[in-house]
Each structure stands twice: as structure tokens, then as C-alpha cells.
Short mmCIF file of C-alpha atoms in Angstrom, two decimals:
data_model
loop_
_atom_site.label_atom_id
_atom_site.label_comp_id
_atom_site.label_asym_id
_atom_site.label_seq_id
_atom_site.Cartn_x
_atom_site.Cartn_y
_atom_site.Cartn_z
CA UNK A 1373 -0.05 0.00 -0.01
CA UNK A 1374 2.87 2.41 -0.63
CA UNK A 1375 1.80 5.87 -1.58
CA UNK A 1376 -1.27 6.07 0.52
CA UNK A 1377 -2.13 7.70 3.89
CA UNK A 1378 -1.47 4.92 6.30
CA UNK A 1379 -3.51 4.51 9.58
CA UNK A 1380 -4.87 1.76 11.72
CA UNK A 1381 -7.02 -0.74 9.85
CA UNK A 1382 -6.52 1.30 6.74
CA UNK A 1383 -6.43 -1.88 4.67
CA UNK A 1384 -9.68 -3.49 5.97
CA UNK A 1385 -12.15 -3.95 3.15
CA UNK A 1386 -15.80 -4.55 3.39
CA UNK A 1387 -16.61 -7.70 1.75
CA UNK A 1388 -20.49 -7.86 1.32
CA UNK A 1389 -21.14 -8.45 -2.23
CA UNK A 1390 -24.81 -8.67 -3.39
CA UNK A 1391 -25.69 -11.38 -6.12
CA UNK A 1392 -28.02 -9.27 -8.26
CA UNK A 1393 -28.56 -12.00 -10.94
CA UNK A 1394 -30.37 -14.30 -8.55
CA UNK A 1395 -32.58 -11.53 -7.34
CA UNK A 1396 -33.40 -10.32 -10.76
CA UNK A 1397 -34.30 -13.82 -11.87
CA UNK A 1398 -36.69 -14.19 -8.93
CA UNK A 1399 -34.77 -16.97 -7.25
CA UNK A 1400 -36.30 -17.07 -3.67
CA UNK A 1401 -33.04 -18.12 -1.84
CA UNK A 1402 -30.91 -15.50 -3.85
CA UNK A 1403 -33.53 -12.82 -3.32
CA UNK A 1404 -33.75 -13.34 0.41
CA UNK A 1405 -29.98 -13.34 0.88
CA UNK A 1406 -29.66 -10.12 -1.35
CA UNK A 1407 -32.32 -8.39 0.82
CA UNK A 1408 -30.58 -9.42 4.03
CA UNK A 1409 -27.21 -8.13 2.87
CA UNK A 1410 -28.67 -4.79 1.61
CA UNK A 1411 -30.75 -4.15 4.74
CA UNK A 1412 -27.82 -4.76 7.03
CA UNK A 1413 -25.29 -2.55 4.91
CA UNK A 1414 -27.74 0.15 4.39
CA UNK A 1415 -29.01 0.51 7.93
CA UNK A 1416 -25.37 0.65 9.12
CA UNK A 1417 -23.49 2.73 6.57
CA UNK A 1418 -25.09 2.89 3.10
CA UNK A 1419 -22.53 1.03 1.12
CA UNK A 1420 -22.56 -2.36 -0.65
CA UNK A 1421 -21.27 -3.91 -3.81
CA UNK A 1422 -23.07 -5.76 -6.66
CA UNK A 1423 -22.00 -8.64 -8.80
CA UNK A 1424 -23.61 -10.79 -11.50
CA UNK A 1425 -25.24 -7.48 -12.61
CA UNK A 1426 -25.46 -8.18 -16.44
CA UNK A 1427 -23.41 -5.14 -17.66
CA UNK A 1428 -21.13 -6.05 -20.58
CA UNK A 1429 -17.57 -6.22 -19.31
CA UNK A 1430 -16.30 -4.95 -22.70
CA UNK A 1431 -18.54 -1.96 -22.40
CA UNK A 1432 -17.11 -1.23 -18.99
CA UNK A 1433 -13.54 -1.54 -20.34
CA UNK A 1434 -14.19 0.49 -23.36
CA UNK A 1435 -15.62 3.36 -21.27
CA UNK A 1436 -12.57 3.30 -19.10
CA UNK A 1437 -10.44 3.60 -22.22
CA UNK A 1438 -12.53 6.52 -23.55
CA UNK A 1439 -12.24 8.23 -20.22
CA UNK A 1440 -8.52 7.78 -20.10
CA UNK A 1441 -8.18 9.09 -23.72
CA UNK A 1442 -10.28 12.14 -22.76
CA UNK A 1443 -8.28 13.13 -19.73
CA UNK A 1444 -5.19 12.66 -21.86
CA UNK A 1445 -6.18 15.48 -24.17
CA UNK A 1446 -4.41 18.92 -24.04
CA UNK A 1447 -5.68 21.05 -21.36
CA UNK A 1448 -7.02 23.73 -23.73
CA UNK A 1449 -9.11 21.10 -25.66
CA UNK A 1450 -10.74 19.86 -22.44
CA UNK A 1451 -11.51 23.42 -21.36
CA UNK A 1452 -13.65 23.73 -24.51
CA UNK A 1453 -16.16 21.70 -22.64
CA UNK A 1454 -15.42 23.40 -19.32
CA UNK A 1455 -17.91 23.49 -16.48
CA UNK A 1456 -19.40 26.98 -15.67
CA UNK A 1457 -19.99 28.25 -12.19
CA UNK A 1458 -23.29 26.94 -10.81
CA UNK A 1459 -23.53 24.33 -13.53
CA UNK A 1460 -23.08 20.68 -12.65
CA UNK A 1461 -22.11 19.64 -16.26
CA UNK A 1462 -18.80 19.83 -18.03
CA UNK A 1463 -15.10 19.52 -17.40
CA UNK A 1464 -13.56 20.65 -14.23
CA UNK A 1465 -9.91 20.52 -13.03
CA UNK A 1466 -9.41 20.69 -9.31
CA UNK A 1467 -5.77 21.73 -9.70
CA UNK A 1468 -6.75 25.01 -11.29
CA UNK A 1469 -9.07 26.02 -8.54
CA UNK A 1470 -8.08 28.15 -5.38
CA UNK A 1471 -7.46 26.05 -2.56
CA UNK A 1472 -8.51 27.21 0.92
CA UNK A 1473 -7.62 24.32 3.11
CA UNK A 1474 -4.98 21.61 3.45
CA UNK A 1475 -7.48 19.10 1.75
CA UNK A 1476 -6.05 19.86 -1.66
CA UNK A 1477 -8.45 18.53 -4.49
CA UNK A 1478 -6.26 16.32 -6.66
CA UNK A 1479 -8.72 15.47 -9.41
CA UNK A 1480 -10.30 16.29 -12.68
CA UNK A 1481 -13.90 15.38 -13.70
CA UNK A 1482 -16.04 15.28 -16.72
CA UNK A 1483 -19.79 15.46 -15.85
CA UNK A 1484 -22.73 14.83 -18.34
CA UNK A 1485 -26.43 15.08 -17.78
CA UNK A 1486 -28.44 11.78 -18.35
CA UNK A 1487 -32.12 12.71 -18.41
CA UNK A 1488 -34.50 9.80 -18.69
CA UNK A 1489 -37.89 11.13 -19.80
CA UNK A 1490 -40.29 10.93 -22.66
CA UNK A 1491 -39.05 14.55 -23.43
CA UNK A 1492 -35.36 13.89 -23.35
CA UNK A 1493 -33.24 13.47 -26.44
CA UNK A 1494 -32.11 9.83 -26.87
CA UNK A 1495 -28.51 10.95 -27.76
CA UNK A 1496 -27.93 13.61 -25.16
CA UNK A 1497 -24.42 12.66 -24.25
CA UNK A 1498 -23.43 12.05 -27.83
CA UNK A 1499 -24.62 15.56 -28.87
CA UNK A 1500 -22.88 17.16 -25.86
CA UNK A 1501 -19.53 15.86 -26.98
CA UNK A 1502 -19.86 16.57 -30.65
CA UNK A 1503 -21.25 20.00 -29.98
CA UNK A 1504 -18.35 21.13 -27.85
CA UNK A 1505 -15.54 18.93 -29.27
CA UNK A 1506 -16.47 18.20 -32.84
CA UNK A 1507 -17.46 15.04 -34.86
CA UNK A 1508 -14.19 13.30 -33.90
CA UNK A 1509 -15.77 12.67 -30.43
CA UNK A 1510 -18.86 11.00 -31.96
CA UNK A 1511 -17.83 7.40 -31.00
CA UNK A 1512 -16.70 8.59 -27.53
CA UNK A 1513 -20.12 10.14 -26.90
CA UNK A 1514 -21.80 6.85 -28.21
CA UNK A 1515 -19.83 4.66 -25.83
CA UNK A 1516 -20.45 6.89 -22.68
CA UNK A 1517 -24.12 7.27 -23.68
CA UNK A 1518 -24.41 3.35 -23.94
CA UNK A 1519 -22.72 3.15 -20.56
CA UNK A 1520 -25.01 5.51 -18.96
CA UNK A 1521 -28.03 3.66 -20.27
CA UNK A 1522 -26.69 0.56 -18.86
CA UNK A 1523 -26.23 2.20 -15.61
CA UNK A 1524 -29.61 3.50 -15.54
CA UNK A 1525 -30.99 -0.07 -16.21
CA UNK A 1526 -28.81 -1.44 -13.35
CA UNK A 1527 -30.07 1.37 -11.08
CA UNK A 1528 -33.63 0.24 -11.52
CA UNK A 1529 -32.80 -3.28 -10.36
CA UNK A 1530 -30.96 -1.89 -7.41
CA UNK A 1531 -33.81 0.55 -6.23
CA UNK A 1532 -36.18 -2.45 -6.49
CA UNK A 1533 -33.99 -4.33 -4.32
CA UNK A 1534 -33.73 -1.35 -1.90
CA UNK A 1535 -37.63 -1.07 -1.88
CA UNK A 1536 -38.14 -4.66 -1.11
CA UNK A 1537 -35.45 -4.65 1.73
CA UNK A 1538 -37.57 -1.57 3.13
CA UNK A 1539 -40.82 -3.76 3.10
CA UNK A 1540 -42.20 -1.75 0.15
CA UNK A 1541 -43.67 -3.17 -3.12
CA UNK A 1542 -40.99 -4.12 -5.59
CA UNK A 1543 -42.13 -1.55 -8.13
CA UNK A 1544 -42.35 1.44 -5.68
CA UNK A 1545 -38.89 3.00 -6.34
CA UNK A 1546 -38.94 1.72 -9.96
CA UNK A 1547 -41.85 3.90 -10.56
CA UNK A 1548 -40.42 6.82 -8.53
CA UNK A 1549 -37.37 6.82 -10.58
CA UNK A 1550 -38.99 5.80 -13.97
CA UNK A 1551 -38.17 9.38 -15.11
CA UNK A 1552 -34.94 10.67 -13.77
CA UNK A 1553 -32.32 13.37 -14.17
CA UNK A 1554 -29.03 11.85 -13.42
CA UNK A 1555 -25.39 12.70 -13.85
CA UNK A 1556 -22.82 10.40 -15.60
CA UNK A 1557 -19.28 11.49 -14.42
CA UNK A 1558 -15.74 10.50 -15.26
CA UNK A 1559 -13.20 10.96 -12.41
CA UNK A 1560 -9.36 11.15 -12.94
CA UNK A 1561 -7.03 11.22 -9.96
CA UNK A 1562 -3.57 11.92 -11.44
CA UNK A 1563 -0.65 10.33 -9.63
CA UNK A 1564 1.12 12.62 -7.32
CA UNK A 1565 3.77 12.64 -4.52
CA UNK A 1566 1.52 12.84 -1.54
CA UNK A 1567 1.51 14.00 2.00
CA UNK A 1568 -1.08 12.61 4.66
CA UNK A 1569 -3.50 15.62 3.46
CA UNK A 1570 -3.49 14.81 -0.14
CA UNK A 1571 -6.98 13.75 -1.19
CA UNK A 1572 -8.69 13.35 -4.34
CA UNK A 1573 -11.93 14.34 -2.84
CA UNK A 1574 -12.45 15.22 0.87
CA UNK A 1575 -14.90 13.33 3.25
CA UNK A 1576 -18.56 13.96 2.21
CA UNK A 1577 -21.92 12.46 1.60
CA UNK A 1578 -23.43 12.53 -1.83
CA UNK A 1579 -26.54 14.73 -2.10
CA UNK A 1580 -28.01 12.30 -4.85
CA UNK A 1581 -30.06 9.20 -4.42
CA UNK A 1582 -27.42 6.62 -5.18
CA UNK A 1583 -24.09 6.40 -6.83
CA UNK A 1584 -23.02 3.30 -8.92
CA UNK A 1585 -19.28 3.40 -9.16
CA UNK A 1586 -16.63 1.27 -11.04
CA UNK A 1587 -12.94 1.80 -10.23
CA UNK A 1588 -9.96 0.82 -12.28
CA UNK A 1589 -7.49 -1.29 -10.43
CA UNK A 1590 -6.02 1.47 -8.24
CA UNK A 1591 -6.97 1.75 -4.66
CA UNK A 1592 -8.29 5.04 -3.20
CA UNK A 1593 -11.93 4.90 -2.10
CA UNK A 1594 -12.55 4.83 1.58
CA UNK A 1595 -15.73 4.81 3.60
CA UNK A 1596 -16.24 5.69 7.34
CA UNK A 1597 -17.49 2.86 9.39
CA UNK A 1598 -17.33 2.24 13.29
CA UNK A 1599 -15.26 5.29 13.67
CA UNK A 1600 -12.58 4.23 11.20
CA UNK A 1601 -11.74 4.74 7.49
CA UNK A 1602 -11.99 1.56 5.59
CA UNK A 1603 -10.39 0.93 2.25
CA UNK A 1604 -12.67 -0.46 -0.65
CA UNK A 1605 -10.51 -2.49 -2.89
CA UNK A 1606 -11.42 -2.41 -6.66
CA UNK A 1607 -13.27 -5.50 -7.90
CA UNK A 1608 -13.33 -5.47 -11.68
CA UNK A 1609 -16.47 -7.61 -11.89
CA UNK A 1610 -18.43 -5.56 -9.27
CA UNK A 1611 -20.02 -2.27 -8.93
CA UNK A 1612 -19.89 -0.19 -5.80
CA UNK A 1613 -23.22 1.29 -4.64
CA UNK A 1614 -23.21 4.40 -2.33
CA UNK A 1615 -26.44 5.71 -0.91
CA UNK A 1616 -26.82 9.46 -0.97
CA UNK A 1617 -28.62 12.00 0.96
CA UNK A 1618 -31.86 11.95 -1.21
CA UNK A 1619 -32.30 8.25 -0.61
CA UNK A 1620 -31.90 8.66 3.04
CA UNK A 1621 -34.61 11.24 2.93
CA UNK A 1622 -36.77 8.87 0.81
CA UNK A 1623 -36.22 6.10 3.54
CA UNK A 1624 -37.00 8.59 6.32
CA UNK A 1625 -33.59 7.96 7.66
CA UNK A 1626 -33.96 4.12 7.91
CA UNK A 1627 -31.02 3.80 5.41
CA UNK A 1628 -27.82 5.88 5.67
CA UNK A 1629 -26.02 8.19 3.37
CA UNK A 1630 -22.45 6.89 3.38
CA UNK A 1631 -19.54 9.14 4.36
CA UNK A 1632 -16.64 8.52 1.99
CA UNK A 1633 -13.58 10.15 0.59
CA UNK A 1634 -10.80 9.37 -2.11
CA UNK A 1635 -7.04 9.39 -1.65
CA UNK A 1636 -4.46 9.78 -4.27
CA UNK A 1637 -1.80 7.43 -5.14
CA UNK A 1638 1.96 8.52 -5.48
CA UNK A 1639 2.61 5.87 -8.10
CA UNK A 1640 -0.32 5.48 -10.71
CA UNK A 1641 -3.36 7.43 -11.75
CA UNK A 1642 -6.80 6.28 -10.63
CA UNK A 1643 -9.82 6.55 -12.77
CA UNK A 1644 -13.44 5.88 -11.91
CA UNK A 1645 -16.90 5.89 -13.64
CA UNK A 1646 -19.63 7.27 -11.45
CA UNK A 1647 -23.39 7.28 -12.28
CA UNK A 1648 -25.29 9.50 -9.96
CA UNK A 1649 -28.98 8.40 -9.90
CA UNK A 1650 -31.43 11.34 -9.20
CA UNK A 1651 -35.20 11.86 -9.49
CA UNK A 1652 -36.65 14.10 -12.18
CA UNK A 1653 -35.94 17.67 -11.29
CA UNK A 1654 -39.46 18.68 -10.18
CA UNK A 1655 -40.22 15.26 -8.51
CA UNK A 1656 -41.18 15.70 -4.79
CA UNK A 1657 -38.86 13.84 -2.47
CA UNK A 1658 -41.05 12.45 0.34
CA UNK A 1659 -40.98 9.06 2.00
CA UNK A 1660 -43.64 6.53 1.46
CA UNK A 1661 -46.32 6.48 4.19
CA UNK A 1662 -45.17 2.99 5.21
CA UNK A 1663 -41.90 4.30 6.64
CA UNK A 1664 -43.55 7.06 8.75
CA UNK A 1665 -45.21 6.38 12.10
CA UNK A 1666 -45.19 7.44 15.68
CA UNK A 1667 -41.90 5.54 16.33
CA UNK A 1668 -40.45 6.98 12.98
CA UNK A 1669 -41.65 10.52 12.53
CA UNK A 1670 -40.55 12.61 9.54
CA UNK A 1671 -36.89 13.64 9.68
CA UNK A 1672 -36.63 15.74 6.56
CA UNK A 1673 -38.98 18.25 4.88
CA UNK A 1674 -40.34 17.53 1.26
CA UNK A 1675 -38.22 18.99 -1.40
CA UNK A 1676 -37.69 18.84 -5.18
CA UNK A 1677 -34.42 17.50 -6.44
CA UNK A 1678 -33.91 20.70 -8.48
CA UNK A 1679 -33.82 22.51 -5.07
CA UNK A 1680 -31.14 20.37 -3.42
CA UNK A 1681 -29.02 20.36 -6.69
CA UNK A 1682 -29.08 24.18 -6.88
CA UNK A 1683 -28.22 24.40 -3.23
CA UNK A 1684 -25.07 22.38 -3.76
CA UNK A 1685 -24.18 24.15 -6.85
CA UNK A 1686 -24.65 27.82 -5.81
CA UNK A 1687 -24.92 27.96 -1.89
CA UNK A 1688 -23.27 25.12 -0.09
CA UNK A 1689 -20.13 22.86 -0.82
CA UNK A 1690 -21.19 19.26 -0.09
CA UNK A 1691 -19.77 17.77 3.12
CA UNK A 1692 -20.81 15.53 5.77
CA UNK A 1693 -23.77 17.58 6.90
CA UNK A 1694 -25.37 18.80 3.61
CA UNK A 1695 -28.88 17.25 4.08
CA UNK A 1696 -29.24 18.69 7.43
CA UNK A 1697 -28.02 22.23 6.59
CA UNK A 1698 -30.26 22.10 3.41
CA UNK A 1699 -33.21 21.11 5.52
CA UNK A 1700 -32.68 24.13 7.86
CA UNK A 1701 -32.19 26.40 4.94
CA UNK A 1702 -35.26 25.10 3.16
CA UNK A 1703 -37.49 25.66 6.21
CA UNK A 1704 -35.96 29.15 6.86
CA UNK A 1705 -34.40 28.16 10.22
CA UNK A 1706 -30.78 28.84 9.15
CA UNK A 1707 -28.89 30.71 6.48
CA UNK A 1708 -25.61 28.88 5.56
CA UNK A 1709 -22.64 30.78 4.42
CA UNK A 1710 -22.38 30.81 0.73
CA UNK A 1711 -19.53 28.51 -0.54
CA UNK A 1712 -18.32 27.02 -3.81
CA UNK A 1713 -19.90 23.82 -5.03
CA UNK A 1714 -18.00 20.74 -5.88
#
């Protein structure tokens, strides 16, 4: 583990891997085990991994190759698709931004909107690349578009499993996320001589519903469990699932939004593919009645995904307390200090 911030139990990996194939096929034993694993993981920390997911390994590998090629472009070319302040889409380089703390952001990202709706263009990501970078990037856009579509299909199976594990009808969250406004993001963490404060991204909880992540072979992702940071080793045949603040609100706090961070290697670059599932922009985020009772009163106010997205882009930088600060801001009980978004 040379090149990483060392500490006690740093290399402890969480091993729960859910077999999605058996669940999706309706095998009773496999479904029961999947529900058990997901319920235990999400009640404790909001993290699990899925295998036997049905996503073409070659599509995953090709998307990694396209991402690596994109980040290898000259800086001025990447800046043609640069992310504007207050906008969650486009290219962003953490190295070029003013750093105001010791937690130096050592990463660059490329974020694309993936809107699933009867009104959304079927080739949104393809058009985004060709509009900004030209027809030479048609095939890159097509690969990433196909990958995003595969991630959305996988997300529907995962949210069905989450619903069943909460005691809800299997189609409850499938219907809720049938129309969605998600983000497909490529993350690149260049290799760098590090200190113990060198991070790719500081500790935070995602504001979205859930993240489906695929890592290359380089370590870096850690989640915080039982008072310790624990390393999540890459598994090429599995996807990582992180629950976010919005799913925590949908579950009325029954399931947790996982606290996580990414460290930077001093030897080799790290690359990840992240799909951030979110509801459609104007969809009301409210827990189902089955999850609210006298023993489990409402924890968060109703909100629209567009409100939380705007809050994290224009008002408050995501951290470990985003949903709670947002709830107070939404109800007018607090005014957070304006900060840069991530």
C-alpha cells in the first residue's frame, strides 16, 4: 500500500457483495440473501457492492479507455467543454481552482447530464460531446451514452431491491425513478507525490439518491464505518453502490447516506466511472407512508431534486452535513454561508 495515507485498519475491506442475478431472476433463496445483505449494509453505513449485474464487461472496459483518452487530451481542448460556475455539467480541474484548506483536491472530472424522460433526447451525451468537441468525439459520446443507459437499467434493479428490503412493493422505487435526471461522471485522480493531507476528494456524503461506481485497479476509495476509515478495494467484476442524502430522505432515515472520501496514489493514476441516480428535477422527494409512524416521525422536509441540486451548486459545498444544513435552509431556520460547490 505504498503511496497512501497509512493509519490503523486502513486496509480493512468491506466484503459484502450482493448477487443481483439471482434477485433479478426471482430465485427465492438468492433474493432473500440479497435483501438481508442490503438491509444490514444500508441500515449501518449505506454502502454495498453488486456482482452478476449483467453489464457487458467490454462496455465497462471501453468506457474506461475512452475516459482515459479524454483526460489525456491537451488542457485547452478539455477546457472547450469546461464546467461553468453553478452548472453541474462539463469538465472541471481541481488543480486549477483556489485551495483554501489543506485538503487539496487532486482530481479532474467530466460530468454529463443523463435525463431519462419522454421529453429527453435519446442521444444527449453524444450531442454534448460533438457540440463542444466536434465530430471526432462522436464515438466517444456513443460509448459513454451506452454506458449511462446500462447504469440506469442497473439502477432500476438496485432501487427495486432497496424497496423490497424496506418492506415496500418491488415496483415502488422503480416507478419513482422511472423518469430521472441523473449525472454520468468520469473521475481522474492523477498520480502525485502525496502527504497525509493529499486527497482526491474530501470526506462527504453525496446529495443524490445513489451512486453506482466502477473503479480501475488502483486503490483510493474509503468509507467511514465504526469510527474508522476503511479501504474499498477495486473488484473488476463488481460495482460499488453508495447511498446518498436523497435516498436517506426517501427512506425517512432508515437507510444511511455513506460518508466517503478518495485518496491519491503517488505511483499510478486512478480512474473511476460514476453514475449519480437522481429523481426528475421537479419530483417531490417524500418518504412513502409505510416508513412514517409514531416511532419513526418525519426527519426531513419535502423538497424537489432541483432545489437540492441548486443548493449544492450555488450555496453550499457538499460535506458531511449537507442534507441537515439544506433542511434548515429550506425551512428558513438557518442561512448557511455561501460556498463554492463541488
